[in-house]
Amino acid sequence: MKYKCIIVDDEPPATRILENYIGKVSFLEKTAVFNDALKALEFLNTQKVDVIFLDIQMPQLTGLQLSRIISKEIKVIFTTAYPDFALEGFELNAVDYLLKPIAFERFYQAVSKLNIDSKTEVVSNNSAEFIFIKTDGKNKFVKLFLDEILYVESLQNYVCIHTQNQQIITHSSLKNVIESLPERDFVQIHKSYVVALKQIESTDSFSVFVNGKELPIGATFKDAFFERIDHNKI
C-alpha cells in the first residue's frame, strides 16, 4: 500500500527536504505541496489524502488549527522548529512530531508508524543503495547495503537476509522484500529464495550456488531465471 501524502509548510527549504525524504520511501507518494494552509484545506475538501506533513507556525491558519478541521482519517505528522507545541500536537493524536532540522533517520522512524507491515524499505542515497531492516526492539532498524546481500530466504512468517558476515532476520514476507529490491540486481529462483545476480558463482538445471551454498531452483521460476542468465552468457 502507498500512502498519498501532502506537505503543508511555508518554508521552501523545509518542503524540499520533505519531498526528498518522501521520494526515498517506497510506501509514500507525494501528491501535492502547499505553502498556505487555506489552499491545502481546499485541496483536502475534494481529494483523498492519507498523510499530511504539517508545519505548525503558518500565517492565517496554523497547522494546529488545520489539524482540528480536517478529517480524522488523515494521519498527521507535525513538522516545526518549535518544541513548545509538542504536547498539544500529541493531544491531537498526531502520528509523530518532527523537530526541524529533520534528519532522515528520524523521518523514517515517524513514517514507519504508518504501516507496521512495512518492515523493509529500499532507500536510494545518490550513488549508494541500502535498505533499512526492522529487527527486534521498538522501531529498531539496521542499515544494510544492497551490495552486501547474497540471498534472501523465506522462513514462514520471517525472512532471513544472508550476507558474507551476518544473517539478519525480520518479521516480513518474501513478497514484501522482493518489492523492495531492484529487479535488475535480484531474481527469485524458488518460492523461498531470492538471489543477488552478481553473487551467483555457478548454476545448473536444478541449483544455484552462492557463496558455496547450494540453493534449489523451483519449477515455477526456472524459465524466468534462465532468461535472465541468457542475457549474460557467452
XYZ file of C-alpha atoms in Angstrom:
234
model
C 0.000 0.000 0.000
C 1.188 3.502 -0.842
C 0.193 6.406 1.364
C -0.745 9.555 -0.544
C 0.963 12.485 1.156
C 0.827 16.249 1.023
C 3.251 18.743 2.538
C 1.975 21.949 4.096
C 4.827 24.279 5.015
C 5.576 27.916 4.185
C 9.365 27.388 4.236
C 10.695 26.212 0.817
C 13.888 24.628 2.232
C 11.777 22.512 4.586
C 9.435 21.376 1.818
C 12.377 20.394 -0.392
C 13.824 18.225 2.375
C 10.484 16.509 2.970
C 9.959 15.927 -0.748
C 13.394 14.337 -0.929
C 12.704 12.105 2.051
C 9.274 11.031 0.800
C 10.826 10.059 -2.531
C 13.174 7.669 -0.734
C 10.463 5.623 0.986
C 8.622 3.170 -1.230
C 5.305 3.215 0.658
C 4.940 7.012 0.424
C 3.685 9.003 -2.580
C 3.766 12.804 -2.683
C 0.634 14.243 -4.293
C 0.906 17.971 -3.560
C 2.848 20.686 -1.743
C 1.284 23.835 -0.243
C 2.812 26.891 1.389
C -0.612 28.042 2.563
C -2.829 26.073 4.960
C -6.040 27.507 3.467
C -5.123 26.238 -0.009
C -4.305 22.869 1.499
C -7.748 22.808 3.160
C -9.448 23.463 -0.203
C -7.473 20.569 -1.711
C -8.383 18.235 1.157
C -12.070 19.001 0.693
C -12.002 17.404 -2.765
C -9.041 14.998 -2.812
C -8.277 11.851 -0.850
C -5.089 12.120 1.195
C -3.710 9.618 3.688
C -0.932 11.609 5.351
C -0.181 15.289 5.851
C 3.245 16.616 6.839
C 2.115 19.743 8.591
C 4.090 22.762 9.746
C 2.650 24.450 12.818
C 3.664 28.114 12.528
C 1.953 29.463 9.389
C 0.044 32.680 8.645
C -3.782 32.858 8.535
C -4.322 29.266 9.642
C -1.824 27.389 11.819
C -1.054 23.717 11.494
C -2.732 23.004 14.819
C -5.902 24.773 13.669
C -5.884 22.918 10.342
C -5.446 19.558 12.057
C -8.631 20.182 14.060
C -10.638 20.865 10.884
C -9.557 18.062 8.569
C -10.920 14.513 8.552
C -9.814 12.361 11.456
C -8.932 9.653 8.924
C -5.987 11.735 7.684
C -2.815 10.921 9.603
C -0.883 13.999 10.720
C 2.864 14.286 11.199
C 3.735 17.728 12.556
C 6.963 19.410 11.416
C 8.167 22.500 13.245
C 11.172 24.366 14.562
C 9.421 24.997 17.862
C 9.354 22.241 20.510
C 6.825 24.146 22.636
C 3.902 22.726 20.651
C 4.821 19.056 21.068
C 2.339 18.296 23.856
C -0.558 19.936 22.046
C 0.405 18.083 18.872
C 0.211 14.706 20.584
C -3.072 15.647 22.251
C -4.444 15.974 18.721
C -3.460 12.323 18.089
C -0.657 13.150 15.685
C 1.339 10.196 14.407
C 4.541 11.987 15.350
C 6.121 15.379 15.946
C 9.291 16.141 13.971
C 11.561 18.918 15.112
C 13.452 20.835 12.408
C 16.061 20.361 11.101
C 14.754 16.850 10.435
C 17.248 14.011 9.987
C 16.259 11.219 7.603
C 16.558 8.552 10.313
C 14.067 10.472 12.467
C 11.753 10.956 9.482
C 11.855 7.236 8.697
C 11.103 6.377 12.305
C 7.993 8.560 12.124
C 6.622 7.221 8.840
C 7.289 3.612 9.875
C 4.458 4.094 12.370
C 2.040 4.497 9.463
C 2.331 0.885 8.366
C 3.553 -1.732 10.800
C 3.594 -4.281 7.958
C 6.241 -2.331 6.058
C 9.332 -3.877 7.587
C 11.860 -3.315 4.841
C 12.114 -0.328 2.524
C 14.578 0.455 -0.211
C 16.213 3.848 0.086
C 18.385 5.432 -2.591
C 21.144 7.766 -1.463
C 22.805 9.144 -4.595
C 25.347 6.502 -5.716
C 24.764 4.206 -2.715
C 21.817 1.890 -2.282
C 20.801 0.447 1.022
C 17.832 -0.823 2.944
C 16.683 -0.331 6.486
C 15.621 -3.647 8.025
C 13.315 -3.727 11.027
C 14.718 -6.084 13.637
C 13.952 -6.802 17.272
C 13.333 -3.844 19.526
C 10.934 -0.939 19.281
C 11.442 0.891 15.993
C 14.941 -0.539 15.631
C 16.259 -0.605 12.062
C 19.535 -1.998 10.757
C 21.112 -0.345 7.719
C 22.353 -2.798 5.068
C 23.897 -2.010 1.686
C 22.364 -3.968 -1.190
C 25.825 -4.928 -2.449
C 26.307 -6.982 0.722
C 23.288 -9.224 0.154
C 23.999 -12.759 -1.076
C 20.472 -14.117 -0.988
C 17.176 -13.796 0.863
C 15.429 -16.791 2.396
C 11.787 -17.114 3.429
C 11.171 -18.685 6.844
C 7.374 -18.837 7.061
C 6.439 -15.529 8.742
C 10.042 -14.308 8.751
C 12.715 -13.516 6.198
C 16.433 -14.116 6.618
C 18.801 -11.879 4.668
C 22.170 -13.568 4.184
C 25.415 -11.621 3.742
C 29.074 -12.609 3.931
C 29.297 -11.569 7.569
C 25.848 -11.906 9.080
C 22.276 -13.125 8.863
C 19.520 -10.604 9.580
C 16.049 -11.882 10.412
C 12.972 -9.680 10.139
C 9.249 -10.322 10.561
C 8.149 -9.877 6.954
C 7.118 -11.753 3.828
C 9.398 -12.617 0.933
C 6.956 -10.788 -1.342
C 7.452 -7.573 0.619
C 11.230 -7.870 0.361
C 11.103 -8.623 -3.388
C 9.067 -5.467 -3.953
C 11.738 -3.515 -2.103
C 14.744 -4.824 -4.059
C 15.816 -3.518 -7.502
C 14.707 -6.042 -10.132
C 17.863 -5.542 -12.193
C 20.044 -6.936 -9.388
C 17.936 -9.674 -7.812
C 15.988 -12.666 -9.110
C 13.632 -15.136 -7.460
C 14.644 -18.749 -8.104
C 12.292 -20.551 -5.727
C 9.240 -19.792 -3.591
C 11.658 -19.485 -0.664
C 14.724 -17.860 -2.259
C 15.760 -14.628 -3.954
C 19.406 -14.296 -5.006
C 21.661 -11.417 -5.981
C 22.616 -11.998 -9.612
C 26.182 -10.804 -9.185
C 26.709 -13.190 -6.244
C 25.914 -16.333 -8.275
C 29.057 -18.454 -8.582
C 27.561 -21.141 -10.850
C 24.289 -22.798 -11.797
C 22.967 -25.975 -13.381
C 19.483 -27.152 -14.281
C 18.443 -27.661 -10.688
C 20.546 -25.459 -8.425
C 22.210 -22.088 -7.944
C 25.444 -21.827 -5.983
C 26.035 -18.695 -3.920
C 28.999 -18.356 -1.573
C 29.380 -22.146 -1.503
C 25.700 -22.644 -0.656
C 23.506 -24.739 -2.975
C 20.029 -23.260 -3.460
C 17.239 -25.070 -5.343
C 15.610 -23.731 -8.497
C 11.830 -24.097 -8.341
C 9.975 -25.314 -11.428
C 7.722 -22.243 -11.401
C 10.695 -19.871 -11.556
C 13.033 -21.892 -13.778
C 12.201 -20.363 -17.185
C 12.287 -16.761 -15.974
C 15.569 -17.367 -14.161
C 17.349 -18.817 -17.168
C 16.054 -15.995 -19.350
C 17.963 -13.653 -17.034
C 21.039 -15.865 -17.271
C 20.829 -15.928 -21.086
C 21.351 -12.163 -21.210
C 24.832 -12.572 -19.732
C 26.099 -15.875 -21.120
C 28.764 -16.334 -23.821
